mmCIF file of C-alpha atoms in Angstrom:
data_model
loop_
_atom_site.group_PDB
_atom_site.id
_atom_site.type_symbol
_atom_site.label_atom_id
_atom_site.label_comp_id
_atom_site.label_asym_id
_atom_site.label_seq_id
_atom_site.Cartn_x
_atom_site.Cartn_y
_atom_site.Cartn_z
ATOM 1 C CA UNK A 1 0.000 0.000 0.000
ATOM 2 C CA UNK A 2 2.678 2.480 -1.029
ATOM 3 C CA UNK A 3 0.288 5.078 -2.473
ATOM 4 C CA UNK A 4 2.249 7.820 -4.140
ATOM 5 C CA UNK A 5 6.002 8.030 -3.755
ATOM 6 C CA UNK A 6 8.480 10.632 -4.855
ATOM 7 C CA UNK A 7 12.208 10.244 -5.302
ATOM 8 C CA UNK A 8 14.597 11.542 -4.353
ATOM 9 C CA UNK A 9 13.376 13.287 -1.200
ATOM 10 C CA UNK A 10 16.279 15.724 -1.306
ATOM 11 C CA UNK A 11 18.435 16.819 -4.210
ATOM 12 C CA UNK A 12 21.190 19.354 -4.661
ATOM 13 C CA UNK A 13 22.211 20.155 -8.214
ATOM 14 C CA UNK A 14 24.230 22.761 -10.019
ATOM 15 C CA UNK A 15 22.961 25.469 -12.300
ATOM 16 C CA UNK A 16 22.652 24.242 -15.864
ATOM 17 C CA UNK A 17 22.386 20.569 -15.056
ATOM 18 C CA UNK A 18 19.459 18.410 -16.045
ATOM 19 C CA UNK A 19 17.632 16.778 -13.173
ATOM 20 C CA UNK A 20 14.648 14.441 -13.088
ATOM 21 C CA UNK A 21 12.244 14.054 -10.208
ATOM 22 C CA UNK A 22 10.358 10.799 -10.084
ATOM 23 C CA UNK A 23 6.766 10.150 -9.096
ATOM 24 C CA UNK A 24 5.120 6.745 -8.853
ATOM 25 C CA UNK A 25 1.581 5.890 -7.762
ATOM 26 C CA UNK A 26 0.088 2.486 -7.089
ATOM 27 C CA UNK A 27 -3.613 3.421 -7.278
ATOM 28 C CA UNK A 28 -3.943 3.545 -11.081
ATOM 29 C CA UNK A 29 -5.305 7.058 -10.782
ATOM 30 C CA UNK A 30 -5.938 8.691 -14.130
ATOM 31 C CA UNK A 31 -4.844 12.195 -13.202
ATOM 32 C CA UNK A 32 -1.426 13.215 -11.992
ATOM 33 C CA UNK A 33 -0.038 16.625 -11.156
ATOM 34 C CA UNK A 34 3.214 18.379 -10.380
ATOM 35 C CA UNK A 35 3.211 21.387 -8.070
ATOM 36 C CA UNK A 36 5.953 23.534 -6.698
ATOM 37 C CA UNK A 37 5.688 25.072 -3.257
ATOM 38 C CA UNK A 38 7.351 28.390 -2.516
ATOM 39 C CA UNK A 39 7.003 30.631 0.496
ATOM 40 C CA UNK A 40 4.206 33.107 -0.010
ATOM 41 C CA UNK A 41 2.907 31.410 -3.136
ATOM 42 C CA UNK A 42 1.313 28.272 -1.830
ATOM 43 C CA UNK A 43 1.301 25.523 -4.418
ATOM 44 C CA UNK A 44 1.482 26.342 -8.089
ATOM 45 C CA UNK A 45 0.689 23.835 -10.783
ATOM 46 C CA UNK A 46 3.532 23.065 -13.190
ATOM 47 C CA UNK A 47 2.071 20.321 -15.374
ATOM 48 C CA UNK A 48 -0.705 17.806 -15.208
ATOM 49 C CA UNK A 49 -1.686 14.652 -17.002
ATOM 50 C CA UNK A 50 -5.139 13.223 -17.620
ATOM 51 C CA UNK A 51 -3.908 9.797 -18.738
ATOM 52 C CA UNK A 52 -0.902 8.074 -20.220
ATOM 53 C CA UNK A 53 0.511 10.124 -23.098
ATOM 54 C CA UNK A 54 -1.740 13.101 -22.295
ATOM 55 C CA UNK A 55 -0.088 16.038 -20.584
ATOM 56 C CA UNK A 56 -0.773 19.739 -20.381
ATOM 57 C CA UNK A 57 0.735 22.890 -18.965
ATOM 58 C CA UNK A 58 -0.245 24.390 -15.679
ATOM 59 C CA UNK A 59 0.447 27.806 -14.267
ATOM 60 C CA UNK A 60 4.279 27.753 -14.262
ATOM 61 C CA UNK A 61 5.546 25.276 -16.905
ATOM 62 C CA UNK A 62 8.581 27.138 -18.250
ATOM 63 C CA UNK A 63 11.838 25.235 -17.807
ATOM 64 C CA UNK A 64 10.125 21.923 -17.077
ATOM 65 C CA UNK A 65 9.323 18.860 -19.148
ATOM 66 C CA UNK A 66 7.066 15.953 -18.271
ATOM 67 C CA UNK A 67 6.209 12.617 -19.769
ATOM 68 C CA UNK A 68 3.756 9.888 -18.955
ATOM 69 C CA UNK A 69 4.384 6.714 -20.855
ATOM 70 C CA UNK A 70 2.800 4.598 -18.107
ATOM 71 C CA UNK A 71 -0.201 5.415 -15.954
ATOM 72 C CA UNK A 72 1.722 4.947 -12.717
ATOM 73 C CA UNK A 73 4.725 7.165 -13.460
ATOM 74 C CA UNK A 74 4.941 10.893 -14.046
ATOM 75 C CA UNK A 75 8.533 12.165 -14.032
ATOM 76 C CA UNK A 76 9.363 15.861 -14.022
ATOM 77 C CA UNK A 77 12.551 17.011 -15.730
ATOM 78 C CA UNK A 78 14.303 20.320 -15.305
ATOM 79 C CA UNK A 79 16.165 20.622 -18.583
ATOM 80 C CA UNK A 80 18.724 23.173 -17.391
ATOM 81 C CA UNK A 81 18.272 23.931 -13.717
ATOM 82 C CA UNK A 82 18.274 27.529 -12.520
ATOM 83 C CA UNK A 83 18.423 28.924 -8.990
ATOM 84 C CA UNK A 84 14.834 30.114 -9.327
ATOM 85 C CA UNK A 85 13.812 26.472 -9.550
ATOM 86 C CA UNK A 86 14.965 25.863 -5.992
ATOM 87 C CA UNK A 87 11.734 24.740 -4.381
ATOM 88 C CA UNK A 88 9.814 21.873 -2.879
ATOM 89 C CA UNK A 89 8.111 19.815 -5.561
ATOM 90 C CA UNK A 90 4.987 17.793 -4.932
ATOM 91 C CA UNK A 91 3.482 15.148 -7.088
ATOM 92 C CA UNK A 92 -0.205 14.381 -6.676
ATOM 93 C CA UNK A 93 -2.765 12.063 -8.182
ATOM 94 C CA UNK A 94 -6.518 11.886 -8.430
ATOM 95 C CA UNK A 95 -8.810 9.087 -9.599
ATOM 96 C CA UNK A 96 -10.837 11.429 -11.762
ATOM 97 C CA UNK A 97 -11.294 15.101 -12.191
ATOM 98 C CA UNK A 98 -14.801 15.879 -11.283
ATOM 99 C CA UNK A 99 -14.464 19.156 -9.392
ATOM 100 C CA UNK A 100 -15.213 17.652 -5.979
ATOM 101 C CA UNK A 101 -12.466 15.045 -6.113
ATOM 102 C CA UNK A 102 -9.489 15.663 -3.894
ATOM 103 C CA UNK A 103 -5.858 15.078 -4.790
ATOM 104 C CA UNK A 104 -3.512 12.704 -3.000
ATOM 105 C CA UNK A 105 -0.008 14.010 -2.469
ATOM 106 C CA UNK A 106 3.449 12.530 -2.244
ATOM 107 C CA UNK A 107 5.858 13.610 0.482
ATOM 108 C CA UNK A 108 7.693 16.036 -1.746
ATOM 109 C CA UNK A 109 11.173 16.518 -3.138
ATOM 110 C CA UNK A 110 13.240 19.379 -1.811
ATOM 111 C CA UNK A 111 15.412 20.606 -4.686
ATOM 112 C CA UNK A 112 18.244 23.047 -4.222
ATOM 113 C CA UNK A 113 19.980 24.527 -7.253
ATOM 114 C CA UNK A 114 23.371 26.027 -6.471
ATOM 115 C CA UNK B 1 -10.755 33.006 -13.031
ATOM 116 C CA UNK B 2 -11.159 31.318 -9.693
ATOM 117 C CA UNK B 3 -8.903 32.114 -6.796
ATOM 118 C CA UNK B 4 -8.629 31.774 -3.043
ATOM 119 C CA UNK B 5 -7.215 34.191 -0.526
ATOM 120 C CA UNK B 6 -6.081 33.125 2.905
ATOM 121 C CA UNK B 7 -5.978 35.944 5.398
ATOM 122 C CA UNK B 8 -2.924 35.754 7.597
ATOM 123 C CA UNK B 9 0.211 33.834 6.711
ATOM 124 C CA UNK B 10 0.713 32.980 10.394
ATOM 125 C CA UNK B 11 -1.777 32.370 13.173
ATOM 126 C CA UNK B 12 -0.777 31.679 16.763
ATOM 127 C CA UNK B 13 -3.157 30.297 19.399
ATOM 128 C CA UNK B 14 -2.816 28.834 22.855
ATOM 129 C CA UNK B 15 -3.532 25.188 23.458
ATOM 130 C CA UNK B 16 -7.250 24.797 24.147
ATOM 131 C CA UNK B 17 -8.183 28.010 22.346
ATOM 132 C CA UNK B 18 -10.387 28.376 19.299
ATOM 133 C CA UNK B 19 -8.691 27.977 15.944
ATOM 134 C CA UNK B 20 -9.977 30.183 13.116
ATOM 135 C CA UNK B 21 -8.259 30.157 9.732
ATOM 136 C CA UNK B 22 -9.777 32.409 7.112
ATOM 137 C CA UNK B 23 -10.345 31.690 3.459
ATOM 138 C CA UNK B 24 -12.202 33.737 0.871
ATOM 139 C CA UNK B 25 -12.807 32.565 -2.647
ATOM 140 C CA UNK B 26 -13.548 34.176 -5.936
ATOM 141 C CA UNK B 27 -15.666 32.198 -8.320
ATOM 142 C CA UNK B 28 -18.315 32.954 -10.918
ATOM 143 C CA UNK B 29 -19.880 29.537 -10.474
ATOM 144 C CA UNK B 30 -20.697 27.425 -7.409
ATOM 145 C CA UNK B 31 -17.294 26.464 -6.095
ATOM 146 C CA UNK B 32 -15.843 23.209 -4.894
ATOM 147 C CA UNK B 33 -13.697 24.096 -1.902
ATOM 148 C CA UNK B 34 -11.144 22.159 0.076
ATOM 149 C CA UNK B 35 -8.956 22.492 3.126
ATOM 150 C CA UNK B 36 -5.682 20.578 3.186
ATOM 151 C CA UNK B 37 -3.166 20.252 6.014
ATOM 152 C CA UNK B 38 0.589 19.871 5.673
ATOM 153 C CA UNK B 39 2.626 18.618 8.600
ATOM 154 C CA UNK B 40 6.382 19.300 8.604
ATOM 155 C CA UNK B 41 8.281 17.478 5.866
ATOM 156 C CA UNK B 42 5.148 15.821 4.577
ATOM 157 C CA UNK B 43 2.799 16.173 1.668
ATOM 158 C CA UNK B 44 -0.656 17.669 1.868
ATOM 159 C CA UNK B 45 -3.603 15.655 3.091
ATOM 160 C CA UNK B 46 -7.277 16.428 2.857
ATOM 161 C CA UNK B 47 -8.975 17.857 5.948
ATOM 162 C CA UNK B 48 -12.404 18.410 4.459
ATOM 163 C CA UNK B 49 -14.223 19.483 1.323
ATOM 164 C CA UNK B 50 -17.375 21.366 0.435
ATOM 165 C CA UNK B 51 -19.479 19.855 -2.301
ATOM 166 C CA UNK B 52 -22.789 21.734 -1.894
ATOM 167 C CA UNK B 53 -24.525 18.978 0.101
ATOM 168 C CA UNK B 54 -24.274 20.949 3.352
ATOM 169 C CA UNK B 55 -22.917 24.363 4.250
ATOM 170 C CA UNK B 56 -21.254 23.121 7.447
ATOM 171 C CA UNK B 57 -18.649 20.536 6.645
ATOM 172 C CA UNK B 58 -16.979 18.373 9.236
ATOM 173 C CA UNK B 59 -13.507 17.028 8.652
ATOM 174 C CA UNK B 60 -10.862 15.011 10.373
ATOM 175 C CA UNK B 61 -9.241 15.838 13.709
ATOM 176 C CA UNK B 62 -12.198 17.913 14.917
ATOM 177 C CA UNK B 63 -11.979 20.579 12.212
ATOM 178 C CA UNK B 64 -14.975 21.991 10.427
ATOM 179 C CA UNK B 65 -15.638 24.706 7.888
ATOM 180 C CA UNK B 66 -18.707 26.698 6.987
ATOM 181 C CA UNK B 67 -19.497 27.746 3.441
ATOM 182 C CA UNK B 68 -21.026 31.232 3.336
ATOM 183 C CA UNK B 69 -22.003 32.234 -0.157
ATOM 184 C CA UNK B 70 -22.967 35.783 0.840
ATOM 185 C CA UNK B 71 -19.486 36.354 2.238
ATOM 186 C CA UNK B 72 -17.673 34.159 -0.330
ATOM 187 C CA UNK B 73 -15.931 32.525 2.601
ATOM 188 C CA UNK B 74 -14.981 29.055 3.734
ATOM 189 C CA UNK B 75 -13.293 29.582 7.094
ATOM 190 C CA UNK B 76 -11.800 26.650 8.991
ATOM 191 C CA UNK B 77 -12.423 26.286 12.708
ATOM 192 C CA UNK B 78 -11.674 23.978 15.594
ATOM 193 C CA UNK B 79 -13.085 24.625 19.074
ATOM 194 C CA UNK B 80 -9.976 23.620 21.018
ATOM 195 C CA UNK B 81 -6.449 23.606 19.631
ATOM 196 C CA UNK B 82 -4.030 20.791 20.345
ATOM 197 C CA UNK B 83 -0.278 20.941 20.038
ATOM 198 C CA UNK B 84 -0.554 18.354 17.272
ATOM 199 C CA UNK B 85 -2.546 20.842 15.156
ATOM 200 C CA UNK B 86 0.589 22.869 14.482
ATOM 201 C CA UNK B 87 0.968 22.686 10.716
ATOM 202 C CA UNK B 88 0.368 24.624 7.530
ATOM 203 C CA UNK B 89 -3.159 24.801 6.214
ATOM 204 C CA UNK B 90 -4.169 25.409 2.634
ATOM 205 C CA UNK B 91 -7.511 26.439 1.259
ATOM 206 C CA UNK B 92 -8.123 25.360 -2.325
ATOM 207 C CA UNK B 93 -10.743 25.559 -5.047
ATOM 208 C CA UNK B 94 -11.320 23.386 -8.097
ATOM 209 C CA UNK B 95 -11.455 25.309 -11.309
ATOM 210 C CA UNK B 96 -14.541 25.252 -13.476
ATOM 211 C CA UNK B 97 -13.131 22.631 -15.800
ATOM 212 C CA UNK B 98 -12.354 20.394 -12.875
ATOM 213 C CA UNK B 99 -8.840 19.746 -14.077
ATOM 214 C CA UNK B 100 -6.907 21.894 -11.726
ATOM 215 C CA UNK B 101 -6.940 22.731 -8.056
ATOM 216 C CA UNK B 102 -5.942 26.265 -7.168
ATOM 217 C CA UNK B 103 -4.334 26.713 -3.774
ATOM 218 C CA UNK B 104 -4.115 29.652 -1.462
ATOM 219 C CA UNK B 105 -0.765 30.797 -0.115
ATOM 220 C CA UNK B 106 -1.233 28.870 3.107
ATOM 221 C CA UNK B 107 -1.547 29.742 6.788
ATOM 222 C CA UNK B 108 0.914 28.387 9.292
ATOM 223 C CA UNK B 109 -0.709 27.575 12.616
ATOM 224 C CA UNK B 110 1.370 27.772 15.778
ATOM 225 C CA UNK B 111 0.011 26.306 19.013
ATOM 226 C CA UNK B 112 1.479 27.555 22.276
ATOM 227 C CA UNK B 113 1.543 25.459 25.406
#
């Protein structure tokens, strides 16, 4: 009963490097989301996916790439990390997207770009 | 566009005191509203949600929230704070398409002994 797991939990990378954050869910939820959490901003949506091979941009997609070849995985890639991408990243999933359906969150990945 | 505003980035209460965390929403259609809680170094988990069945919604850990359309508010309350309630609380609204959840900036609750 793992639920939704993110890896790594902590990551330090250098400016300009590519880094991938992993997200895996065991519920077979259709919808998956990536958020970033920054002080004073709450959570902002980066990308979301309605199903395998279907992804779309959220509020702050620039500098990020996602893919979803399998329902259970939704990796987030920073193509060339910048200091402004230092943040806590949360992956979430939802069984469907009727408006009253809540999201289930992973424990987060704290990324520091130096 | 829908949005939520949480009044107060930090709230401090004494143990046993009333907890009141404020949330106002902006929506042109009946909203679907949520409160999530985030404990240190953890992800968010659902406290409660409003889905139009009842204006007073009860959640986990003794929290409840009242939907007031006239005030466009969905404030979170708990009659008596416990030390274990110290966490960050987020109000959120589902957008009209149902694809995205929009979060407020969060309110950190401190509970003093």
